[in-house]
Short mmCIF file of C-alpha atoms in Angstrom, two decimals:
data_model
loop_
_atom_site.label_atom_id
_atom_site.label_comp_id
_atom_site.label_asym_id
_atom_site.label_seq_id
_atom_site.Cartn_x
_atom_site.Cartn_y
_atom_site.Cartn_z
CA MET A 2 -10.34 219.70 225.17
CA HIS A 3 -12.40 219.97 221.76
CA PHE A 4 -13.27 216.87 219.71
CA PHE A 5 -14.16 216.55 216.04
CA GLU A 6 -17.82 215.40 215.71
CA ASP A 7 -18.33 213.22 212.64
CA VAL A 8 -21.84 214.52 211.50
CA ASP A 9 -21.79 212.50 208.19
CA GLY A 10 -20.93 209.23 209.83
CA ASN A 11 -18.46 208.45 207.10
CA PHE A 12 -15.31 210.60 208.16
CA VAL A 13 -13.10 207.63 209.20
CA GLU A 14 -13.85 205.57 206.09
CA GLN A 15 -13.26 208.37 203.59
CA PHE A 16 -10.15 209.50 205.56
CA GLN A 17 -8.65 206.01 205.17
CA THR A 18 -9.68 205.53 201.55
CA THR A 19 -10.77 207.91 198.74
CA ALA A 20 -11.03 211.27 200.31
CA PHE A 21 -7.86 211.72 202.43
CA ASP A 22 -7.05 215.33 201.26
CA ALA A 23 -10.55 216.48 201.72
CA ARG A 24 -10.97 214.97 205.22
CA PHE A 25 -7.50 216.11 206.27
CA SER A 26 -8.37 219.89 205.35
CA GLU A 27 -11.58 219.37 207.50
CA LEU A 28 -9.49 218.44 210.43
CA TYR A 29 -7.08 221.25 209.75
CA LEU A 30 -9.86 223.76 209.64
CA PHE A 31 -11.35 222.39 212.72
CA ALA A 32 -8.04 222.93 214.57
CA LEU A 33 -7.74 226.40 213.28
CA LEU A 34 -11.29 227.39 214.38
CA THR A 35 -10.79 225.70 217.77
CA GLU A 36 -7.58 227.56 218.36
CA GLN A 37 -9.56 230.82 217.58
CA ARG A 38 -12.08 229.76 220.35
CA MET A 39 -14.89 229.44 217.87
CA ILE A 40 -18.07 227.71 219.20
CA PHE A 41 -19.47 225.08 216.88
CA ASP A 42 -22.98 224.30 215.97
CA ARG A 43 -22.91 220.81 214.29
CA SER A 44 -26.53 220.41 214.01
CA TYR A 45 -26.54 221.23 210.32
CA PRO A 46 -25.57 218.76 207.62
CA ALA A 47 -23.98 221.75 205.56
CA PRO A 48 -21.80 223.79 205.55
CA ASP A 49 -19.05 221.84 207.33
CA PHE A 50 -18.74 224.45 210.16
CA VAL A 51 -21.20 226.80 211.52
CA CYS A 52 -19.43 228.79 214.20
CA GLU A 53 -20.09 231.60 216.54
CA GLY A 54 -17.11 233.75 217.82
CA LEU A 55 -16.30 237.13 219.36
CA THR A 56 -16.75 238.80 216.00
CA GLY A 57 -20.04 237.13 214.75
CA SER A 58 -21.08 234.08 212.97
CA LEU A 59 -18.87 232.09 210.44
CA PHE A 60 -19.89 229.63 207.89
CA VAL A 61 -17.15 227.51 206.41
CA GLU A 62 -17.39 224.76 203.66
CA SER A 63 -14.10 222.85 203.27
CA VAL A 64 -13.15 222.26 199.69
CA THR A 65 -10.05 220.57 197.89
CA VAL A 66 -8.98 220.46 194.44
CA ILE A 67 -8.27 217.07 192.91
CA PRO A 68 -6.84 215.87 189.53
CA SER A 69 -9.42 215.15 186.76
CA ARG A 70 -10.59 211.51 186.86
CA ARG A 71 -10.19 211.39 182.93
CA GLY A 72 -6.52 212.14 183.11
CA ASP A 73 -6.66 215.06 180.57
CA ILE A 74 -3.91 217.60 180.99
CA VAL A 75 -5.34 221.08 181.62
CA VAL A 76 -3.16 223.75 180.12
CA GLU A 77 -2.89 226.71 182.39
CA PRO A 78 -4.61 229.75 180.48
CA MET A 79 -1.87 232.36 181.52
CA ARG A 80 0.94 230.06 180.64
CA ALA A 81 -0.79 229.38 177.12
CA ILE A 82 -1.28 233.15 176.68
CA LEU A 83 2.34 233.95 177.52
CA ARG A 84 3.68 231.05 175.41
CA ASN A 85 1.63 232.40 172.31
CA SER A 86 2.57 236.00 172.78
CA SER A 87 6.22 235.55 173.21
CA SER A 88 6.38 233.51 169.90
CA THR A 89 4.34 236.04 167.89
CA SER A 90 5.63 239.23 169.22
CA ARG A 91 9.36 238.86 168.64
CA ILE A 92 10.90 241.77 166.82
CA THR A 93 13.74 240.88 164.49
CA CYS A 94 16.13 243.39 163.31
CA PRO A 95 17.56 243.33 159.89
#
């Protein structure tokens, strides 16, 4: 059985407090790579996973997207374009 090695020393603390999503995604990637029978080299501080498999080496950095700390609403660019184009490109018939 493979076990997740906490190379940063702060995994449990972050998992239980401010970085649950980021740490959960790391666990998910670890499980995925383990199922693919990757061999891990955890001697590096970054990226999160340095692996060796049947097809070669693989370097993986786990990232997550979190909301803005300021709370500003970010308008999706495509939605704004579509909203503007639909209101200005209407054709009216007499």
